[in-house]
Amino acid sequence: LPFGWLALSSALSIHTIVGLPEIVPGADVAQLLVDRLRTLPQSLLDNDIVVIAQKIVSKSEGRLRNLSDAIPGERAYELAQRTGKDPRLVQIVLDESTEVIRAAPGVLITRHRLGLVMANAGVDRSNVPQSTNTGTNSSERVLLLPLDPDASAAALRQRLCAAFELQSLGVIVSDSFGRPWRLGVTNVAIGVSGMPALIDRRGQPDRDGRRLEMTEIAWADAVAAAAGLAMGEAAESTPAVRVRGLNWTCGGGSAQDLLRSRQQDLFR
Amino acid sequence: LPFGWLALSSALSIHTIVGLPEIVPGADVAQLLVDRLRTLPQSLLDNDIVVIAQKIVSKSEGRLRNLSDAIPGERAYELAQRTGKDPRLVQIVLDESTEVIRAAPGVLITRHRLGLVMANAGVDRSNVPQSTNTGTNSSERVLLLPLDPDASAAALRQRLCAAFELQSLGVIVSDSFGRPWRLGVTNVAIGVSGMPALIDRRGQPDRDGRRLEMTEIAWADAVAAAAGLAMGEAAESTPAVRVRGLNWTCGGGSAQDLLRSRQQDLFR
């Protein structure tokens, strides 16, 4: 039996952190997480990674805009026609973007000012609480990405490290992204703190002593994707997850590490 | 305390299945996995998902080619010059592909005959045991993808279900893929059996009753990415992983479900 246990030696466990309230602008997400975690033995340990959905970060930071406040320009009207999207929404997407990558019916992919290539620059109409004091549609609100998700992750990390007296904690802010050649979305890391984002194994020999060819690992993206599985598991989607059991060394990774530069883009 | 436990209610656990021998052509991977799993209590349960690396499937199926057997054609020489790759390797990549997507120094991306858009059509020079009975370089061997990874997954699933008397088991054959706009590789599903690959949540209302916009979930890819984290965790990389704790319904998914058609391609 002891030998048997060795056959499943490396265990990774992913838990959702349930019971968070609806997050409103100004909410202290760090304290809410600390409160939820404190009720537990071994609530947070060194080498754990906390993954939180972009939405609750953006909501707490008040990154909301009213569609009715957007004044579409000529480019927004043109792209709205090509995509079939609301020109006001398109204007807000353009305000968040540095470049339009692809516009087609139902599809608007841009490079966000953070460098992220994604649909609608991350501007999200779903799961955004609407103002309730008007009866009109004109006040519909949309949610933008955090101003600086790496900084949001770092701030949360600092609070969690202080509360639980940790040295080595990773924090990821994640969002769901589509992929050019594959259908469906997976979660990726748009903010990273305290942990590596990209692990470079190029130049390390394989088991036969040859140099490995393609071995930059999108580690933070894989952790985000794994956390995304757990986030989707709860009856109602859960925006915070604890990942335990990974073996890593504290480091200064950034979500920027995961971005291909325009020069490295596989399509240019 | 009971309430405290509720705060981490949904747990996903990922274990590597260690102790597999080096896989040779003709190896009975299913039996090897059964043997490793049998030593354990609760070794495999309904709703578990087994993820195995493409390499051991391909090796067991004898999907090896000698570089020296490839006779490069004109197109292979031309692409070899553009990419800096061995013309014999390029010929083997072309033999596996239906279309060249991108060729640049160090980069050769094609559409594999299975529909997968990936680097070098999945042809792999690393971690391939070489013939030892010659002293020359000309016999260097490379590993191709399985002929039909969905079928490989289905065959493994059937054997595991029989051995452990299961009804609802998922099996994924995974491989590491690069992404156009993001650096690093993550694991994706190239073979799927017994489980959904793509989960379509379009049309389901969000919490405010609005229709969700972008909610096709690349579920099998996320499971593969999570398993990839555990595969990389062992001292030596481990090609088989057991995922437990996901809530899913047995279904007839295929890795083909995850492929964008050329018409849906975000770049055409």
XYZ file of C-alpha atoms in Angstrom:
536
model
C 0.000 0.000 0.000
C 2.681 2.602 0.719
C 4.041 1.914 -2.757
C 0.549 2.196 -4.128
C 0.178 5.663 -2.737
C 3.342 6.658 -4.518
C 1.592 6.002 -7.800
C -0.462 9.142 -7.218
C 2.181 11.210 -5.564
C 1.769 14.666 -6.989
C -1.581 16.158 -6.116
C -2.958 19.474 -7.162
C -6.169 20.664 -5.543
C -8.401 23.476 -6.681
C -11.124 24.872 -4.445
C -13.682 27.535 -5.128
C -13.996 30.234 -2.491
C -17.747 30.497 -2.231
C -19.954 32.918 -0.347
C -18.651 36.212 -1.701
C -21.362 38.860 -1.943
C -22.167 40.702 -5.179
C -19.221 43.067 -5.632
C -20.042 46.780 -5.874
C -17.777 49.737 -6.697
C -15.520 50.400 -3.724
C -15.925 46.901 -2.285
C -12.876 45.673 -0.363
C -12.368 42.428 -2.276
C -9.200 41.579 -0.341
C -11.012 41.802 3.008
C -13.971 39.821 1.678
C -11.598 37.066 0.555
C -9.717 37.125 3.867
C -13.029 36.756 5.723
C -14.108 33.823 3.585
C -10.722 32.145 3.907
C -10.322 32.761 7.659
C -13.174 30.441 8.539
C -11.022 27.556 7.332
C -8.128 25.614 8.757
C -5.101 25.954 6.426
C -7.066 28.597 4.624
C -4.102 29.985 2.740
C -0.558 28.632 2.749
C 2.750 29.515 1.165
C 2.862 28.397 -2.473
C -0.894 28.648 -2.870
C -2.184 30.629 -5.824
C -5.383 32.666 -5.620
C -7.142 33.218 -8.941
C -9.908 35.818 -9.157
C -12.130 36.651 -12.083
C -11.536 39.997 -13.770
C -15.178 40.917 -13.237
C -14.997 41.280 -9.494
C -11.785 43.300 -9.726
C -13.317 45.600 -12.344
C -16.548 45.951 -10.384
C -14.732 46.800 -7.159
C -12.656 49.366 -9.061
C -15.816 50.899 -10.493
C -14.784 50.272 -14.104
C -18.309 50.795 -15.386
C -19.467 52.975 -18.264
C -22.938 53.896 -19.381
C -23.600 53.180 -23.025
C -25.516 56.441 -23.176
C -22.360 58.376 -22.279
C -20.493 57.131 -25.356
C -20.585 59.361 -28.420
C -19.748 57.159 -31.413
C -17.363 58.603 -33.989
C -17.194 57.806 -37.673
C -14.972 54.744 -37.172
C -17.344 53.368 -34.518
C -20.337 53.699 -36.845
C -18.416 51.995 -39.639
C -17.324 49.098 -37.394
C -20.805 48.841 -35.885
C -22.175 48.299 -39.368
C -19.563 45.640 -40.169
C -20.040 43.795 -36.878
C -23.733 44.360 -36.169
C -22.844 45.746 -32.746
C -24.173 48.830 -30.960
C -22.129 51.866 -32.156
C -21.908 53.142 -28.568
C -20.441 49.833 -27.437
C -18.021 49.913 -30.371
C -16.906 53.410 -29.359
C -16.182 52.222 -25.831
C -14.228 49.263 -27.278
C -12.215 51.665 -29.455
C -11.541 53.893 -26.440
C -9.972 50.848 -24.754
C -7.960 49.712 -27.793
C -4.848 50.607 -29.729
C -5.621 48.616 -32.880
C -8.499 46.779 -34.573
C -7.382 43.253 -35.465
C -10.546 41.834 -36.986
C -14.083 43.080 -37.616
C -16.719 40.801 -39.118
C -20.385 40.050 -38.427
C -20.606 39.367 -34.681
C -16.824 39.627 -34.224
C -14.737 42.598 -33.071
C -11.217 41.729 -32.000
C -8.839 44.473 -30.958
C -5.559 44.946 -29.220
C -6.425 46.347 -25.789
C -4.210 49.167 -24.537
C -2.711 46.595 -22.142
C -1.514 44.633 -25.191
C -4.115 41.898 -24.873
C -5.635 40.757 -28.161
C -9.217 39.867 -27.329
C -12.866 40.172 -28.297
C -14.485 43.574 -27.648
C -11.389 44.759 -25.722
C -12.852 42.896 -22.762
C -15.856 45.233 -22.557
C -18.614 43.101 -21.100
C -22.377 43.539 -21.073
C -23.268 40.349 -19.218
C -23.476 40.005 -15.447
C -23.213 43.776 -14.996
C -25.778 45.051 -12.515
C -27.801 47.811 -14.142
C -28.909 51.050 -12.581
C -32.401 50.467 -11.291
C -33.605 54.036 -10.969
C -34.464 54.567 -14.613
C -36.900 52.760 -16.816
C -34.995 53.401 -20.033
C -32.514 51.270 -21.860
C -30.223 54.211 -22.464
C -28.481 53.831 -19.116
C -27.251 50.292 -19.796
C -23.878 49.803 -18.185
C -20.876 47.849 -19.383
C -17.810 46.662 -17.519
C -14.244 47.447 -18.646
C -11.040 45.623 -17.734
C -9.190 46.871 -14.637
C -6.928 49.841 -15.353
C -3.838 47.812 -14.424
C -4.575 44.145 -13.653
C -0.957 43.399 -12.649
C -1.220 46.180 -10.060
C -4.627 44.890 -8.920
C -3.101 41.432 -8.464
C -0.138 42.893 -6.571
C -2.385 44.881 -4.234
C -4.511 41.835 -3.475
C -1.398 39.740 -2.965
C 0.000 42.221 -0.441
C -3.217 42.174 1.580
C -3.475 38.367 1.555
C 0.209 37.937 2.458
C -0.209 40.313 5.395
C -3.413 38.685 6.644
C -2.058 35.132 6.537
C 1.644 35.899 7.156
C 2.812 34.440 3.858
C 6.003 34.948 1.866
C 5.262 33.045 -1.279
C 1.768 33.547 -2.605
C 0.717 33.850 -6.225
C -2.232 35.928 -7.408
C -3.796 35.842 -10.863
C -6.559 38.011 -12.304
C -8.151 35.913 -15.038
C -10.510 36.477 -17.926
C -11.965 34.195 -20.592
C -10.471 34.532 -24.081
C -11.337 33.038 -27.431
C -8.648 31.574 -29.660
C -8.134 32.111 -33.411
C -7.962 28.491 -34.546
C -9.951 26.750 -31.840
C -13.524 27.175 -30.711
C -14.601 28.101 -27.221
C -13.058 30.225 -24.523
C -10.543 29.310 -21.839
C -9.405 31.441 -18.940
C -6.056 33.199 -19.240
C -4.061 35.423 -16.892
C -4.463 39.170 -17.496
C -2.877 40.110 -14.161
C -0.117 38.267 -12.312
C 1.743 38.918 -9.066
C 4.339 37.070 -6.993
C 4.766 34.131 -9.341
C 6.178 33.319 -12.754
C 3.852 33.934 -15.711
C 5.945 32.387 -18.505
C 8.415 29.619 -17.708
C 11.277 29.368 -20.150
C 12.616 25.857 -20.507
C 14.306 26.472 -23.849
C 17.800 25.118 -23.903
C 17.169 22.526 -21.215
C 17.968 19.039 -22.433
C 15.244 16.455 -22.813
C 15.550 12.936 -21.453
C 17.767 11.904 -24.363
C 20.018 14.895 -23.851
C 18.743 16.805 -26.874
C 17.807 20.439 -26.599
C 14.066 20.926 -26.244
C 12.580 22.994 -29.030
C 9.292 24.500 -27.956
C 9.320 24.841 -24.229
C 8.185 28.210 -23.112
C 5.325 27.249 -20.837
C 2.377 29.653 -20.460
C 2.247 28.694 -16.825
C -0.026 31.422 -15.446
C -2.446 30.829 -18.326
C -2.578 27.111 -17.480
C -3.238 27.921 -13.822
C -5.988 30.332 -14.901
C -7.522 27.684 -17.176
C -7.479 25.142 -14.344
C -9.068 27.661 -11.979
C -11.670 28.387 -14.656
C -12.817 24.766 -14.458
C -13.502 25.182 -10.752
C -15.109 28.595 -11.228
C -17.609 27.031 -13.610
C -18.316 24.144 -11.256
C -20.393 25.842 -8.591
C -24.144 26.091 -9.085
C -23.651 29.790 -9.600
C -20.347 30.765 -11.138
C -17.744 31.484 -8.481
C -15.235 34.260 -9.076
C -12.433 33.163 -6.698
C -10.422 29.984 -6.506
C -7.531 28.646 -4.437
C -4.959 26.451 -6.191
C -2.775 24.330 -3.908
C -0.014 21.823 -4.589
C 1.977 23.404 -7.379
C 5.722 23.523 -6.962
C 7.060 26.936 -7.898
C 9.486 29.621 -6.873
C 8.328 33.064 -5.905
C 9.113 35.455 -8.728
C 8.303 38.746 -10.345
C 6.144 37.593 -13.235
C 3.752 39.879 -15.069
C 0.835 39.223 -17.373
C 2.826 41.256 -19.909
C 5.295 38.344 -20.110
C 2.604 36.327 -21.882
C 2.032 38.787 -24.718
C 3.517 38.281 -28.144
C 4.876 41.541 -29.439
C 3.602 42.665 -32.837
C 6.929 41.521 -34.249
C 6.478 38.027 -32.801
C 2.865 37.800 -33.927
C 2.404 34.607 -35.900
C 0.349 36.422 -38.528
C 2.597 39.254 -39.572
C -16.633 24.982 11.470
C -19.233 23.197 9.338
C -20.028 26.563 7.818
C -16.340 27.156 7.332
C -15.949 24.042 5.285
C -18.723 25.219 3.057
C -16.537 28.111 2.007
C -14.358 25.657 0.071
C -17.055 23.361 -1.107
C -16.145 22.499 -4.668
C -12.853 20.665 -4.871
C -11.079 19.502 -7.957
C -8.073 17.246 -7.513
C -5.468 16.382 -10.106
C -3.017 13.534 -9.553
C -0.185 12.359 -11.718
C -0.066 8.626 -12.394
C 3.604 7.963 -11.899
C 5.684 4.867 -12.474
C 4.887 4.186 -16.114
C 7.819 2.650 -17.987
C 9.259 4.160 -21.177
C 6.616 3.422 -23.806
C 7.767 1.400 -26.835
C 5.894 0.561 -30.056
C 3.267 -2.048 -29.304
C 3.169 -1.257 -25.576
C -0.237 -1.847 -23.977
C -0.710 1.600 -22.473
C -4.192 0.775 -21.199
C -2.912 -2.233 -19.241
C 0.043 -0.263 -17.899
C -2.350 2.425 -16.642
C -4.701 -0.151 -15.136
C -1.766 -1.719 -13.296
C -0.598 1.609 -11.913
C -4.138 2.597 -10.897
C -5.060 -0.792 -9.372
C -2.574 -0.391 -6.532
C -4.748 2.402 -5.201
C -7.971 2.603 -3.259
C -10.548 4.536 -5.311
C -8.132 4.316 -8.178
C -10.636 5.318 -10.819
C -14.253 6.370 -10.257
C -17.180 7.432 -12.369
C -16.832 11.054 -13.509
C -13.038 10.910 -13.350
C -11.147 12.081 -16.417
C -7.857 10.487 -17.474
C -5.559 12.730 -19.493
C -2.601 11.205 -21.304
C 0.113 12.912 -23.273
C 0.059 12.425 -27.039
C 3.642 11.164 -26.930
C 2.910 7.914 -25.159
C -0.046 7.221 -27.428
C 2.040 7.893 -30.526
C 4.958 5.838 -29.229
C 2.737 2.868 -28.402
C 1.180 3.113 -31.866
C 4.640 3.143 -33.456
C 4.132 6.539 -35.098
C 7.855 6.999 -35.715
C 9.602 7.997 -38.908
C 13.271 8.088 -39.770
C 14.421 11.421 -41.127
C 16.593 9.486 -43.574
C 13.503 7.918 -45.146
C 12.052 11.299 -46.117
C 12.811 12.511 -49.629
C 12.259 16.276 -49.639
C 10.433 17.724 -52.608
C 10.781 21.216 -54.053
C 8.259 22.734 -51.625
C 10.063 21.177 -48.651
C 13.413 22.645 -49.765
C 11.805 26.040 -50.231
C 10.154 25.982 -46.784
C 13.339 24.612 -45.213
C 15.172 27.640 -46.500
C 12.528 30.035 -45.177
C 12.332 28.383 -41.755
C 15.911 27.171 -41.255
C 14.603 23.659 -40.610
C 15.886 20.327 -41.914
C 14.303 19.725 -45.363
C 13.639 16.076 -44.444
C 11.747 17.171 -41.318
C 9.828 19.724 -43.400
C 8.851 16.990 -45.873
C 7.491 14.863 -43.039
C 5.563 17.893 -41.735
C 4.102 18.448 -45.219
C 3.152 14.776 -45.454
C 1.103 15.272 -42.267
C -0.499 18.561 -43.359
C -3.206 19.870 -45.646
C -2.111 23.535 -45.657
C 0.829 25.716 -44.675
C -0.405 28.558 -42.465
C 2.843 30.360 -41.678
C 6.515 29.868 -42.494
C 9.158 32.194 -41.062
C 12.607 31.761 -39.516
C 12.194 29.085 -36.835
C 8.415 28.873 -37.365
C 6.437 26.401 -39.466
C 2.719 26.311 -38.698
C 0.444 24.081 -40.721
C -3.019 22.649 -40.626
C -2.592 18.989 -39.727
C -4.727 16.526 -41.673
C -6.789 16.167 -38.449
C -7.659 19.875 -38.745
C -5.366 20.974 -35.946
C -3.445 24.192 -36.614
C -0.119 23.732 -34.862
C 3.642 24.045 -35.098
C 5.405 21.440 -37.272
C 2.160 19.444 -37.626
C 2.988 17.987 -34.228
C 6.115 16.246 -35.567
C 8.423 16.045 -32.596
C 12.153 15.464 -32.358
C 12.482 15.688 -28.585
C 12.073 12.802 -26.162
C 12.058 10.301 -29.021
C 14.299 7.335 -28.293
C 16.774 6.921 -31.143
C 17.896 3.699 -32.753
C 21.103 2.718 -31.035
C 22.508 0.305 -33.600
C 23.968 2.913 -35.926
C 26.547 5.534 -35.306
C 25.254 7.955 -37.907
C 22.883 10.843 -37.588
C 20.942 9.823 -40.644
C 18.669 7.462 -38.745
C 17.307 10.151 -36.428
C 13.697 9.397 -35.637
C 10.770 11.721 -35.157
C 7.375 11.147 -33.614
C 4.098 11.905 -35.424
C 0.651 12.466 -33.919
C -1.546 9.379 -33.490
C -3.426 8.431 -36.656
C -6.776 9.096 -34.961
C -6.472 10.519 -31.425
C -10.252 10.416 -30.807
C -10.163 6.694 -31.597
C -7.099 6.232 -29.377
C -8.950 7.966 -26.544
C -12.053 5.830 -27.144
C -10.040 2.595 -27.102
C -8.310 3.546 -23.872
C -11.627 4.583 -22.358
C -13.202 1.233 -23.205
C -10.352 -0.663 -21.536
C -10.410 1.521 -18.409
C -14.210 1.330 -18.107
C -14.047 -2.454 -18.349
C -11.232 -2.801 -15.839
C -12.838 -0.573 -13.214
C -16.515 -1.218 -14.061
C -17.277 2.397 -14.901
C -20.073 3.998 -16.922
C -18.986 7.603 -16.994
C -15.296 8.108 -17.610
C -13.675 10.793 -19.718
C -10.411 10.327 -21.608
C -8.345 13.065 -23.223
C -5.226 12.773 -25.371
C -3.398 16.071 -24.939
C -0.580 17.921 -26.648
C 1.082 21.282 -26.056
C 0.178 24.044 -28.514
C 1.416 27.574 -29.044
C -1.004 30.457 -29.484
C -0.877 33.237 -32.117
C -1.178 36.241 -29.815
C 0.225 34.885 -26.578
C 3.606 33.434 -25.739
C 4.204 29.968 -24.381
C 2.442 26.684 -24.852
C -0.516 25.214 -22.995
C -1.915 21.715 -23.294
C -5.027 21.233 -25.407
C -7.176 18.213 -26.211
C -6.391 16.507 -29.542
C -8.392 13.367 -28.689
C -11.551 13.158 -26.569
C -13.836 10.297 -25.590
C -16.847 9.872 -23.340
C -17.148 13.501 -22.313
C -18.086 16.867 -23.771
C -15.284 18.741 -25.563
C -17.037 22.068 -26.182
C -19.812 23.214 -23.854
C -22.273 25.584 -25.456
C -23.833 27.988 -23.006
C -24.967 30.487 -25.618
C -28.508 31.580 -25.075
C -28.485 30.814 -21.360
C -29.392 33.852 -19.300
C -26.834 35.452 -17.010
C -27.609 36.371 -13.419
C -29.425 39.513 -14.529
C -31.508 37.571 -17.025
C -29.651 38.820 -20.090
C -28.456 36.459 -22.754
C -24.792 35.574 -22.377
C -22.727 36.587 -25.369
C -19.520 34.563 -25.524
C -20.087 31.340 -23.726
C -18.863 28.415 -25.686
C -16.466 26.871 -23.201
C -13.444 24.948 -24.486
C -13.948 22.523 -21.657
C -11.704 19.653 -22.762
C -8.918 22.141 -23.507
C -9.224 23.572 -19.990
C -9.077 20.069 -18.502
C -6.005 19.350 -20.645
C -4.354 22.597 -19.517
C -5.035 21.754 -15.871
C -3.637 18.256 -16.364
C -0.601 19.799 -18.040
C 0.200 21.625 -14.810
C 0.333 18.312 -12.965
C 2.264 16.601 -15.775
C 4.967 19.225 -15.441
C 5.042 18.912 -11.671
C 6.812 15.584 -11.251
C 10.601 15.575 -11.142
C 10.494 13.910 -14.521
C 7.557 14.866 -16.677
C 4.658 12.488 -16.184
C 2.500 11.596 -19.178
C -0.703 10.510 -17.387
C -2.977 12.346 -14.986
C -6.246 11.649 -13.199
C -8.691 14.542 -12.773
C -11.378 14.097 -10.127
C -14.175 16.302 -8.873
C -15.595 17.828 -12.036
C -19.329 17.724 -12.468
C -20.232 16.633 -15.992
C -22.560 14.450 -17.979
C -21.296 11.594 -20.072
C -21.426 12.573 -23.723
C -20.105 11.961 -27.181
C -17.618 14.795 -27.515
C -14.802 14.788 -30.035
C -11.619 16.805 -30.332
C -13.017 17.885 -33.712
C -15.661 19.906 -31.843
C -12.893 22.292 -30.771
C -11.691 23.149 -34.267
C -12.676 26.337 -35.997
C -13.549 25.643 -39.590
C -11.659 27.661 -42.205
C -14.817 29.733 -42.579
C -14.879 30.525 -38.861
C -11.171 31.281 -38.752
C -10.667 34.674 -37.166
C -8.081 35.596 -39.804
C -9.907 34.995 -43.039
